[in-house]
CSV table of C-alpha atoms and ligand atoms in Angstrom, one decimal:
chain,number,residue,atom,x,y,z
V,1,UNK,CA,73.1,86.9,100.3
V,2,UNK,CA,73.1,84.9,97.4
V,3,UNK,CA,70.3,82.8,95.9
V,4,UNK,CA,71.7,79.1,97.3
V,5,UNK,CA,71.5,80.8,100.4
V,6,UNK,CA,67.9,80.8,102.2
V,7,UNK,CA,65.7,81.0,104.8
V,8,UNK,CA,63.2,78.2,105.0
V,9,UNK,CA,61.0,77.7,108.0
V,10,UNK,CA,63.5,80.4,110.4
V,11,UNK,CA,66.1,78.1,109.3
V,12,UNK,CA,69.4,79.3,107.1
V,13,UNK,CA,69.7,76.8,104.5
V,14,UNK,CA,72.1,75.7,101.8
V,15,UNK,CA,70.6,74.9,98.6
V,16,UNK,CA,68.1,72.2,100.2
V,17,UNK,CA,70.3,71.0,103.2
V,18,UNK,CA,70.2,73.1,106.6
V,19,UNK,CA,73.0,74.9,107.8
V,20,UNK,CA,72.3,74.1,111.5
V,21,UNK,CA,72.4,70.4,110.4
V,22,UNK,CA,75.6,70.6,109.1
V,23,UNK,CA,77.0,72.3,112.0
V,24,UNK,CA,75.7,69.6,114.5
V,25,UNK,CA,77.5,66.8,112.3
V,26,UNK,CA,80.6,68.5,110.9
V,27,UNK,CA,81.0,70.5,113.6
V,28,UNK,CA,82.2,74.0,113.5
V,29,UNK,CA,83.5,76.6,111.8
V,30,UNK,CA,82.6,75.3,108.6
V,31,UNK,CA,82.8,76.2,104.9
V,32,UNK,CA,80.0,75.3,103.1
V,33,UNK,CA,79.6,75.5,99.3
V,34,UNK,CA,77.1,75.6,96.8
V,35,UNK,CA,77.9,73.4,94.4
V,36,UNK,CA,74.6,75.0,92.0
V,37,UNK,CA,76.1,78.5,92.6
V,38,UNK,CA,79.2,78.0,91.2
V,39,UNK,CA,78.0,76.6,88.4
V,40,UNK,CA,75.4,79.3,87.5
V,41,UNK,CA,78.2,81.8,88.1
V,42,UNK,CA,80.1,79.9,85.5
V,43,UNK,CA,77.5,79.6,83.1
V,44,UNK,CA,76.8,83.1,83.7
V,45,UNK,CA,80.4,84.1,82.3
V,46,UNK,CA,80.4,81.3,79.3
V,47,UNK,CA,76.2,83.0,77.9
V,48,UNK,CA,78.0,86.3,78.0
V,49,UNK,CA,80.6,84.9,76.4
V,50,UNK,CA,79.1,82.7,73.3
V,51,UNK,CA,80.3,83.5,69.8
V,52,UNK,CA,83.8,84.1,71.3
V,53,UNK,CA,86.7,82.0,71.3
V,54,UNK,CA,86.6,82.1,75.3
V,55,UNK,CA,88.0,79.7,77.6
V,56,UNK,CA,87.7,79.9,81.6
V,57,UNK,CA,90.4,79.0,83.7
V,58,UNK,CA,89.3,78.9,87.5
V,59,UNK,CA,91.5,81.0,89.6
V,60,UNK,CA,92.5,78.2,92.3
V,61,UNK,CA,94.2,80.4,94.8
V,62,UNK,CA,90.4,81.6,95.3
V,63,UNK,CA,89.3,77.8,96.6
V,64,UNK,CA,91.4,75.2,95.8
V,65,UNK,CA,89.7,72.0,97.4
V,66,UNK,CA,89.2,69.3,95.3
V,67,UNK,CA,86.1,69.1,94.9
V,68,UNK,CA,85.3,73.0,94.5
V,69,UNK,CA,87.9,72.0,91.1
V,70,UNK,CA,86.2,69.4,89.8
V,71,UNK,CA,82.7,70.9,90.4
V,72,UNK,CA,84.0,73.3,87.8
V,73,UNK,CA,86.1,71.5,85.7
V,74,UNK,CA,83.0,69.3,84.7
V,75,UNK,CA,80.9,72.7,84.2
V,76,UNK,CA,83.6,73.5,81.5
V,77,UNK,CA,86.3,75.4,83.3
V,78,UNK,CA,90.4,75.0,83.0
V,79,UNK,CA,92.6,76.0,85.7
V,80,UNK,CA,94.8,78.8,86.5
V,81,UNK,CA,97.7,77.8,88.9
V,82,UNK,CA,100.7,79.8,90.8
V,83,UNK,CA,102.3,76.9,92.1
V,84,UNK,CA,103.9,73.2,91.5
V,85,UNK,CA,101.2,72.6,94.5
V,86,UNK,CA,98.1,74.0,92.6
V,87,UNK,CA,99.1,72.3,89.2
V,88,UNK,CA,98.9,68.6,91.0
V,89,UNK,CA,95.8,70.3,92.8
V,90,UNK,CA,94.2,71.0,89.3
V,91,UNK,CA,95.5,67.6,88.1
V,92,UNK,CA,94.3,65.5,91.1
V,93,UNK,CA,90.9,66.9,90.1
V,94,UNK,CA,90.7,65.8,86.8
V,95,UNK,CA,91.4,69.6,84.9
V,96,UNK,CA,92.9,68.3,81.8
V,97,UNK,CA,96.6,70.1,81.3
V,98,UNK,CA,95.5,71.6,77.9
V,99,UNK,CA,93.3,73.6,79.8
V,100,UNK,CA,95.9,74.6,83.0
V,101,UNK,CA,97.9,77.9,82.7
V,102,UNK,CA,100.5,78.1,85.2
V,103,UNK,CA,101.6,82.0,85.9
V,104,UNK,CA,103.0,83.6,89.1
V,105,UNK,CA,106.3,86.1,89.7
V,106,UNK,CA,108.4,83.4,91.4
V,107,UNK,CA,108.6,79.6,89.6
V,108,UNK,CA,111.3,77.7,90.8
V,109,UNK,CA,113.0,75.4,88.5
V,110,UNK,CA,111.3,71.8,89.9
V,111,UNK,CA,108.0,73.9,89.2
V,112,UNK,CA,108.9,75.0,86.0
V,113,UNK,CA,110.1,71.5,84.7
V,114,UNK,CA,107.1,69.6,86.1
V,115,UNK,CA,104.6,72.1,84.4
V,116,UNK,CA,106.4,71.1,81.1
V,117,UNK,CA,106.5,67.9,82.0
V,118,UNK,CA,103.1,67.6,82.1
V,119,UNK,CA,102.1,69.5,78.6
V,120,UNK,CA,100.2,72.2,79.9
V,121,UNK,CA,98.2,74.9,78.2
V,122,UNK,CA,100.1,78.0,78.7
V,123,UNK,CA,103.1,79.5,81.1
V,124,UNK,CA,102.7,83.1,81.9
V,125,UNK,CA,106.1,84.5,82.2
V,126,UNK,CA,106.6,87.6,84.5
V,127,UNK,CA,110.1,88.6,84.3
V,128,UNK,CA,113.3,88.2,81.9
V,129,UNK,CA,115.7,86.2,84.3
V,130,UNK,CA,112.4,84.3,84.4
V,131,UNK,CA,112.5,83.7,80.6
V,132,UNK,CA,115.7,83.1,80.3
V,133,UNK,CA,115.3,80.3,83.1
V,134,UNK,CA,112.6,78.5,81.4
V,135,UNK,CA,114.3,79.1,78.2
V,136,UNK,CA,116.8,76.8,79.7
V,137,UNK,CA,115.0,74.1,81.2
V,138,UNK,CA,112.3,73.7,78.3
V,139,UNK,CA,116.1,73.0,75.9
V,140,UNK,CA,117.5,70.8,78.2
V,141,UNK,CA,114.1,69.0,77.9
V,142,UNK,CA,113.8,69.3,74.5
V,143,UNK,CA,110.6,71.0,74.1
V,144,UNK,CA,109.1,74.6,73.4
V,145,UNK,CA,107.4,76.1,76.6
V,146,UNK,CA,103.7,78.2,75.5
V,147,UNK,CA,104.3,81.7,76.9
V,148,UNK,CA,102.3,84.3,77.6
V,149,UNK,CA,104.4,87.3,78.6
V,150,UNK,CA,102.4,88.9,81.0
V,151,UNK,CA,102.1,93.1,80.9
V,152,UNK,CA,102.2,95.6,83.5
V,153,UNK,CA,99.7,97.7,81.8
V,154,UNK,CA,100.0,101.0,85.0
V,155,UNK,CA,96.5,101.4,85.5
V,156,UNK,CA,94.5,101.5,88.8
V,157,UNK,CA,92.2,98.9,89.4
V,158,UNK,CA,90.6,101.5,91.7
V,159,UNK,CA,90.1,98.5,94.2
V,160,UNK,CA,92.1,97.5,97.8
V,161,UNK,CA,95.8,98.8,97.5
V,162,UNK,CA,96.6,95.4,98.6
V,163,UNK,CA,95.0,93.6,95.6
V,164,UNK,CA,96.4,95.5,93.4
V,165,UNK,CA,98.5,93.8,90.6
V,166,UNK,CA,99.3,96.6,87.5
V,167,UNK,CA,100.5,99.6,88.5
V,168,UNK,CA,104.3,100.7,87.8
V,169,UNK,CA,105.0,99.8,92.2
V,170,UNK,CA,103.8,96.4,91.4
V,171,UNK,CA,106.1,93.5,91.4
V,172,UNK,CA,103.7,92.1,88.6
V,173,UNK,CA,104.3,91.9,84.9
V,174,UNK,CA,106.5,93.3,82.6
V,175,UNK,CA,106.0,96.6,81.9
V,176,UNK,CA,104.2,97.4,78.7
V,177,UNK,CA,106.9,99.5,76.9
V,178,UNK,CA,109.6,96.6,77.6
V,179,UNK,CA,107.1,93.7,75.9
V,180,UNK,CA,108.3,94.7,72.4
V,181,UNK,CA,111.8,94.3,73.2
V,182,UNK,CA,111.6,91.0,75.7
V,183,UNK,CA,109.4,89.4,72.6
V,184,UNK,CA,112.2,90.3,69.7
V,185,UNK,CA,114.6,88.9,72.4
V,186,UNK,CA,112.3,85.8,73.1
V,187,UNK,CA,113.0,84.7,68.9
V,188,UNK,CA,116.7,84.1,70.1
V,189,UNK,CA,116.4,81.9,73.2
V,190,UNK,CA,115.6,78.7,72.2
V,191,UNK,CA,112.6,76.4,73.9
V,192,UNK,CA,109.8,79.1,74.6
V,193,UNK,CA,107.1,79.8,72.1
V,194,UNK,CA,105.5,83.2,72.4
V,195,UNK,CA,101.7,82.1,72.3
V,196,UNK,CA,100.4,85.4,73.5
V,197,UNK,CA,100.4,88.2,76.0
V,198,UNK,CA,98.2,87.9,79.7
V,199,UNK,CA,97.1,90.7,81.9
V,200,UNK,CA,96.1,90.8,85.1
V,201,UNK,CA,95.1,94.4,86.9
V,202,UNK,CA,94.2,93.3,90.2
V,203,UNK,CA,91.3,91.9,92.3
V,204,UNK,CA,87.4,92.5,93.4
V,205,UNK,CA,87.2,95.3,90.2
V,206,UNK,CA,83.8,96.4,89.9
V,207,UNK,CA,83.6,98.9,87.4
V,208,UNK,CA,84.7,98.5,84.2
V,209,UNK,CA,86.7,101.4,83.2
V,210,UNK,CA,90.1,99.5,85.1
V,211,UNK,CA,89.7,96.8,82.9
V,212,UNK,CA,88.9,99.2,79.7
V,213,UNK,CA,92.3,101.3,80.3
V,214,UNK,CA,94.2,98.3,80.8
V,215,UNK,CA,92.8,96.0,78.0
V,216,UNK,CA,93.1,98.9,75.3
V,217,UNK,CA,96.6,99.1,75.9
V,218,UNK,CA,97.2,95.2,76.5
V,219,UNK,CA,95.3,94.7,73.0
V,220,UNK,CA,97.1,97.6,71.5
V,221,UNK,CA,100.2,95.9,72.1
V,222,UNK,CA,98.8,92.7,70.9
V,223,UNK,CA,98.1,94.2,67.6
V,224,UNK,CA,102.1,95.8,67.2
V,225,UNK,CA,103.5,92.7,67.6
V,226,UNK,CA,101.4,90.7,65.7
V,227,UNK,CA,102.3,93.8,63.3
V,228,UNK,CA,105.7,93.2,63.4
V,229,UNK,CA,105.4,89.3,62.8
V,230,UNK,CA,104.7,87.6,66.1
V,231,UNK,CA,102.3,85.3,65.9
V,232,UNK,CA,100.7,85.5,69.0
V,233,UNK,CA,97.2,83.1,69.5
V,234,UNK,CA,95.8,84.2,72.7
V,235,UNK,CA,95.0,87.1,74.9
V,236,UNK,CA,94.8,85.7,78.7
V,237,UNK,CA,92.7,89.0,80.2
V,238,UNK,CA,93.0,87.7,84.0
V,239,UNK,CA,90.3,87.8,86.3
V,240,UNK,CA,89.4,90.2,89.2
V,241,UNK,CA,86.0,90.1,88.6
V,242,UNK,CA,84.1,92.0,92.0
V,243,UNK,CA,81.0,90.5,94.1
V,244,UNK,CA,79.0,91.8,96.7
V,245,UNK,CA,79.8,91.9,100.4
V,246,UNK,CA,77.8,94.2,101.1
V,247,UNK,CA,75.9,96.9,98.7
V,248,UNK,CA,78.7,96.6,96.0
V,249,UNK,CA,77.6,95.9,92.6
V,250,UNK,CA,79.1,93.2,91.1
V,251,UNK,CA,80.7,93.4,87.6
V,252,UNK,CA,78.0,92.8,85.3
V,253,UNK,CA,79.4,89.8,83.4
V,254,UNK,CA,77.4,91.0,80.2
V,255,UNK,CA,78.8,94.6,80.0
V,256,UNK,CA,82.4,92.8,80.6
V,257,UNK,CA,82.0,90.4,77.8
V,258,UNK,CA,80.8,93.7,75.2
V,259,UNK,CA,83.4,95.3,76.5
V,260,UNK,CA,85.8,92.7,75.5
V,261,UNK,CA,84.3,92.1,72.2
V,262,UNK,CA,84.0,96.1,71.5
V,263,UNK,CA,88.3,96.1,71.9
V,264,UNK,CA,89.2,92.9,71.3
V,265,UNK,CA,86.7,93.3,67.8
V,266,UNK,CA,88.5,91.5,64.7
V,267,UNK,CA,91.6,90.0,66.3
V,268,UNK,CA,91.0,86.4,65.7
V,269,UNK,CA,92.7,84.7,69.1
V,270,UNK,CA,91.5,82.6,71.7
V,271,UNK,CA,90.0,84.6,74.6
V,272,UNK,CA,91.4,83.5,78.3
V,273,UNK,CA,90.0,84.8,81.7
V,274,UNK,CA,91.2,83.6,85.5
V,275,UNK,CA,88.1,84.4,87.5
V,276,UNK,CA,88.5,82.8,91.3
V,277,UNK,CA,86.4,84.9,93.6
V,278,UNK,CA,83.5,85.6,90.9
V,279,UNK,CA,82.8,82.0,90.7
V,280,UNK,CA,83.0,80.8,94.3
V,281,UNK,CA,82.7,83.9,96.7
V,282,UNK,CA,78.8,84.1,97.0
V,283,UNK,CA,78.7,80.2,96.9
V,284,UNK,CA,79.8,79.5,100.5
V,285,UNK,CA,79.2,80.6,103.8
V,286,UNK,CA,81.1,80.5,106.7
V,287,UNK,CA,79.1,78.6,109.8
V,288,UNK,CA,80.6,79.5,113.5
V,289,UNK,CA,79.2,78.8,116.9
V,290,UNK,CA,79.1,81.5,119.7
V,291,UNK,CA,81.1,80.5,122.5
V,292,UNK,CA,80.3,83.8,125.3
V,293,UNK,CA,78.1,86.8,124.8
V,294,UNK,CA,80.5,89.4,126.6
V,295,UNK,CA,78.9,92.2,128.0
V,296,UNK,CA,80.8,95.3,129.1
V,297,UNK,CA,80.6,98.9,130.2
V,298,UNK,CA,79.6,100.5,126.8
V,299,UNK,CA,79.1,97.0,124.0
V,300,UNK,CA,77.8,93.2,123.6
V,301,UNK,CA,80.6,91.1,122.2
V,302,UNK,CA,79.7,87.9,120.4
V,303,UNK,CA,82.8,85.7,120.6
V,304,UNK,CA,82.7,83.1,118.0
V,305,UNK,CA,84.9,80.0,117.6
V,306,UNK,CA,86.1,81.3,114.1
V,307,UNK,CA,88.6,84.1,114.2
V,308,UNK,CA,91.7,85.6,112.1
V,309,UNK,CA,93.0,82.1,111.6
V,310,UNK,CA,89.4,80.9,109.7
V,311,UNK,CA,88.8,84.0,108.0
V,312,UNK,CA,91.6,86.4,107.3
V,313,UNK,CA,89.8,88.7,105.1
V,314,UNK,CA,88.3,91.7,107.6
V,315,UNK,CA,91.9,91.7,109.5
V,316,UNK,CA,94.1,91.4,106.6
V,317,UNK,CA,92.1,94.1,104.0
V,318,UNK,CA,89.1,95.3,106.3
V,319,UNK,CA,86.8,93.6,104.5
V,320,UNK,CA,83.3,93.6,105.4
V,321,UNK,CA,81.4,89.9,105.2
V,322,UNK,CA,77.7,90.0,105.9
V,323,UNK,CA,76.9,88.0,109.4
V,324,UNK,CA,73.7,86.3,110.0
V,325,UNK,CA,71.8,84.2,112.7
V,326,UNK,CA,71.7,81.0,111.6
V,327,UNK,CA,68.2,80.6,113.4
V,328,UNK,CA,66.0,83.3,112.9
V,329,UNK,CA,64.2,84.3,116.4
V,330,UNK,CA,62.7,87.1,115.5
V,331,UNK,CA,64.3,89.4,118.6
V,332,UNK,CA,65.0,93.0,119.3
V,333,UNK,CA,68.3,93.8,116.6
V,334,UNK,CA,71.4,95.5,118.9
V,335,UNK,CA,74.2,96.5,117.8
V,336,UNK,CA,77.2,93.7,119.0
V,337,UNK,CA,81.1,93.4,118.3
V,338,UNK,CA,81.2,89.9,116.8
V,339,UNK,CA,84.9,88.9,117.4
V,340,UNK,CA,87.0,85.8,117.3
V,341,UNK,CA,88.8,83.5,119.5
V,342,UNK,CA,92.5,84.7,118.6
V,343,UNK,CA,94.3,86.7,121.0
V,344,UNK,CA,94.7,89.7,118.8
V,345,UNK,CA,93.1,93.1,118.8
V,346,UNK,CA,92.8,92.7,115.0
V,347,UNK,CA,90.5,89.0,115.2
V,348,UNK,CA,87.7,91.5,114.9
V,349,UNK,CA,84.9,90.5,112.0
V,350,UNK,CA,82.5,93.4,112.0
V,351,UNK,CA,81.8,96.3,114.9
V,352,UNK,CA,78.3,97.1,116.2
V,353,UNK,CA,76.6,95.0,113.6
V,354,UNK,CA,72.9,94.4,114.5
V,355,UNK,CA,71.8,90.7,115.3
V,356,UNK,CA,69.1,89.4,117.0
V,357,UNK,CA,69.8,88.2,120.8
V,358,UNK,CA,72.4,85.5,119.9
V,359,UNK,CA,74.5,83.2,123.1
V,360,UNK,CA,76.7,80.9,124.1
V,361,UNK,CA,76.0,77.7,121.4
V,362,UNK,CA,74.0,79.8,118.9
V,363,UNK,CA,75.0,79.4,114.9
V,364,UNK,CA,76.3,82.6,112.9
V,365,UNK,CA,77.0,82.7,109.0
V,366,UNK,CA,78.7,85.3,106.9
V,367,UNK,CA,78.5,85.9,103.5
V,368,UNK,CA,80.7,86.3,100.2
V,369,UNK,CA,82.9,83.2,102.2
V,370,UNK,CA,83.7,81.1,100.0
V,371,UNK,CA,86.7,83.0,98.5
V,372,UNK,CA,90.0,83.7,99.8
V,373,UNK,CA,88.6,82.0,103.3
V,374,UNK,CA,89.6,78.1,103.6
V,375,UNK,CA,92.6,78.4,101.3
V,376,UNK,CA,93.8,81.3,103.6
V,377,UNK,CA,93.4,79.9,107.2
V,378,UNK,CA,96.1,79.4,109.3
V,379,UNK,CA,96.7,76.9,112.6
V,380,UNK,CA,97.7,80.1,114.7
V,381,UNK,CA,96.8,79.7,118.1
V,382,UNK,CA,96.7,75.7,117.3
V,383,UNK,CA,93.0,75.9,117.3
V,384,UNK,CA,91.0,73.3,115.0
V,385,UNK,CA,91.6,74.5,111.5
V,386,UNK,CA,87.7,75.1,109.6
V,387,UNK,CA,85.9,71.8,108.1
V,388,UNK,CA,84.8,72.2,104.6
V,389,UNK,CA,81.5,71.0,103.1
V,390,UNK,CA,80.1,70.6,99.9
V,391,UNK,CA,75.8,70.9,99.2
V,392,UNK,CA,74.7,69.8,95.9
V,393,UNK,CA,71.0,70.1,95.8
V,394,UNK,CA,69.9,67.8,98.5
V,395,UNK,CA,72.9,66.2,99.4
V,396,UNK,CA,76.1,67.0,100.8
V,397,UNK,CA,79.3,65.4,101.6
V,398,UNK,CA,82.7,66.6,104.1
V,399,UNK,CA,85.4,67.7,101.6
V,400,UNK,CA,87.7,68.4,104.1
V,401,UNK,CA,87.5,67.6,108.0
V,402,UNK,CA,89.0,70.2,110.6
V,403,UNK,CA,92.6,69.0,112.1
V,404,UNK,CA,92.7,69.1,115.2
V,405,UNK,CA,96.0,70.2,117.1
V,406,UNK,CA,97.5,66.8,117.6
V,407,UNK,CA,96.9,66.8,113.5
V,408,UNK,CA,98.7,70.0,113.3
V,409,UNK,CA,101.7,69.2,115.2
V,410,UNK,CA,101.8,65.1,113.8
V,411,UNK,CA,104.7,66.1,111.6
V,412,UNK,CA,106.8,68.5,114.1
V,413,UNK,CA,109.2,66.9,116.2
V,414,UNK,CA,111.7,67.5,118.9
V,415,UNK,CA,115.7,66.9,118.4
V,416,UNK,CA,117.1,64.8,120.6
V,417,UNK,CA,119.6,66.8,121.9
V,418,UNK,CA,117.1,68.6,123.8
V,419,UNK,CA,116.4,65.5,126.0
V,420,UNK,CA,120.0,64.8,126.8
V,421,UNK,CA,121.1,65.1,130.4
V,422,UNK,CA,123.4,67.9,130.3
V,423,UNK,CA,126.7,66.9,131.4
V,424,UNK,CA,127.7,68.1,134.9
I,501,LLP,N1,95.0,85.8,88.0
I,501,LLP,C1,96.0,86.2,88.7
I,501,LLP,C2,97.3,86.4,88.0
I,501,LLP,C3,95.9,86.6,90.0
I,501,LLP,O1,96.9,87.1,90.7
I,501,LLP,C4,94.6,86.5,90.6
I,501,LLP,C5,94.4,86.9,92.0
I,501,LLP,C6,93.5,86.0,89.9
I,501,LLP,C7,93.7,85.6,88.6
I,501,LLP,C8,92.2,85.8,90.5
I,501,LLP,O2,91.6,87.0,90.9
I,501,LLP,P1,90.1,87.0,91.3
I,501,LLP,O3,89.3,86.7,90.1
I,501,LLP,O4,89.9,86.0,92.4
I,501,LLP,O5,89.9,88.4,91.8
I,501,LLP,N2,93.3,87.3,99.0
I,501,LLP,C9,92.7,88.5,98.4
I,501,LLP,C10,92.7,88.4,96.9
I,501,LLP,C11,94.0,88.1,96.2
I,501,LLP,C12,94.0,87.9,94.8
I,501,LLP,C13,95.3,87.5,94.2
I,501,LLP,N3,95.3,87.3,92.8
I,501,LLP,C14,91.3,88.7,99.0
I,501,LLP,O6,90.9,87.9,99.9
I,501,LLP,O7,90.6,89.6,98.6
């Protein structure tokens, strides 16, 4: 568990605020946050870092609550978006746009014009009917779009098939032996700028030999075209950076930043890097009350009041999230199923983990939640979506309340039709 993250007197606390007395008030499942975490993770990064040109752009699909953004956006960071929706999110949170790259395989034209209408850092470009589109707005607007094209370098990222972004299957990128030719046909299409080349292999990478084969080609690349008179300013690495769930080792942020600076050595551009989960993951927990303690022929089931629809991760990728009394109580550890609400046989969180005697009312945490959890829950089953909380030191504040059903189906509505008396 990480450091924010302690027992103090039996009780699992939050920096200096209690997890149980968050519960009571917000209610649960909650999402709570270290505020001090993320900022010592991105600090962490930036002192590896120092004495290159590097510049951090917070992955926001990892946590994209406003005030997760601005905690880092005053620690130093920029923003990396995929969406219209995540550029206002970056915005709304005070990310200035010379510090917001926008990437993603799929930008429509409204999403395309308003990142150029707001004068942002960078656009990483994914495709060639994608050029040619943004091509055509930034002319019609009158301006030059920043691209980054970004490469399909084909390595693993020897991590979850489903987070992986650069192989040759991947619908990522451009692949590396087109860039050549997509940049000498960029010089023709008027309103886009080639700024640079971005990479991105894929996500929770904890060794560094993915990011080694893929950068020395990436930078390889970089150095042709430069070569050949393109005068391309930046190198946006990505991010994928791995934590722990459970006995991993997380990717030392020193031996990254050599490793950068061993291939990247004498190139002269600004560094980029779109970490999401490295910053935020270990900085929030996930609180959920038991509802039953289910016991059958052969197993204990804890059924919680968070399920697939708070935390996706374990049915989506199997991940593993570390789960915790809230209280310590000091009894016998037994193996139980700890399971959620949702009626699916995949709303399963871990299998025979070993807990104290927990029941009915009785707090649980897991780990590692504060990435890829809130920003992926869902209303299926139209129970109360998770309540988010923020803990800065000794104080902490709601940063986003659950909605409730009748919040959830506000905005739906029933045609009229349906209420007319058929005719006899
Ligand atoms: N840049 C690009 C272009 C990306 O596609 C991603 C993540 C990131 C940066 C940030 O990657 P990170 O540093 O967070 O690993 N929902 C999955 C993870 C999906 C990652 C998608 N792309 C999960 O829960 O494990």
């Amino acid at each position: 568990m990480c450091n924010a993250f302690q027992y103090r007197d039996g009780i699992l606390c939050c920096e200096d605020v209690s997890l149980g007395d968050i519960a009571d008030r917000s209610g649960t499942p909650v999402y709570v946050y270290s505020a001090g975490a993320m900022r010592d993770r991105l600090h962490e990064y930036v002192r590896a870092f120092s004495g290159q040109n590097a510049l951090f752009c917070y992955a926001l699909k990892a946590n994209s609550n406003l005030a997760v953004i601005r905690t880092l956006a005053q620690a130093g960071a920029g923003a990396d978006t995929v969406s219209m929706g995540e550029i206002r999110r970056a915005l709304a949170a005070g990310v200035p746009p010379s510090k917001i790259v926008f990437a993603g395989v799929a930008k429509t034209d409204d999403e395309i014009r308003f990142a150029l209408q707001q004068s942002i850092l960078q656009i990483n470009v994914e495709s060639l009917p994608e050029l040619k589109r943004l091509s055509a707005i930034a002319s019609s607007m009158g301006v030059d779009a920043p691209v980054a094209l970004r490469v399909n370098p084909h390595v693993e990222a020897k991590t979850h098939d489903k987070t992986s972004t650069g192989r040759k299957q991947d619908k990522f990128g451009i692949a590396h032996d087109r860039v050549p030719e997509i940049l000498a046909h960029m010089r023709e299409l008027p309103g886009v700028k080639a700024v640079g080349l971005h990479m991105h292999i894929g996500s929770q990478i904890t060794a560094l030999d993915p990011f080694e084969a893929a950068y020395a080609r990436g930078i390889r690349l970089f150095r042709d075209m430069r070569a050949v008179g393109h005068p391309l300013t930046t190198l946006d690495l990505g991010g994928g950076f791995g934590v722990t769930y459970r006995d991993e080792q997380p990717l030392d942020a020193q031996g990254y930043a050599d490793l950068v600076a061993r291939l990247a050595s004498g190139l002269d551009c600004r560094l980029l890097f779109e970490p999401g989960r490295a910053l935020v993951a270990e900085a929030g927990m996930l609180v959920s009350r038991v509802i039953y303690r289910k016991i059958t022929d052969d197993r204990q089931f804890l059924i919680l009041d968070a399920g697939m629809n708070t935390l996706v991760r374990p049915a989506m990728y199997d991940a593993w999230h570390e789960i915790v009394p809230v209280r310590e109580n000091g009894g016998e550890r037994l193996p139980v199923d700890v399971v959620g609400p949702i009626c699916e046989s995949s709303d399963v969180f871990g299998r025979g983990r070993m807990l104290p005697p927990l029941d009915s009312g009785d707090l649980v945490a897991f780990g590692s939640a504060g990435a890829y959890g809130a920003v992926m829950a869902s209303d299926y089953n139209s129970r109360p979506s998770p309540a988010e909380v923020l803990v800065d030191g000794g104080r902490w504040a709601l940063i986003k309340p659950a909605r409730q059903a009748e919040e959830q189906y506000a905005d739906e509505s029933i045609p009229a039709w349906l209420d007319e008396v058929p005719a006899a």
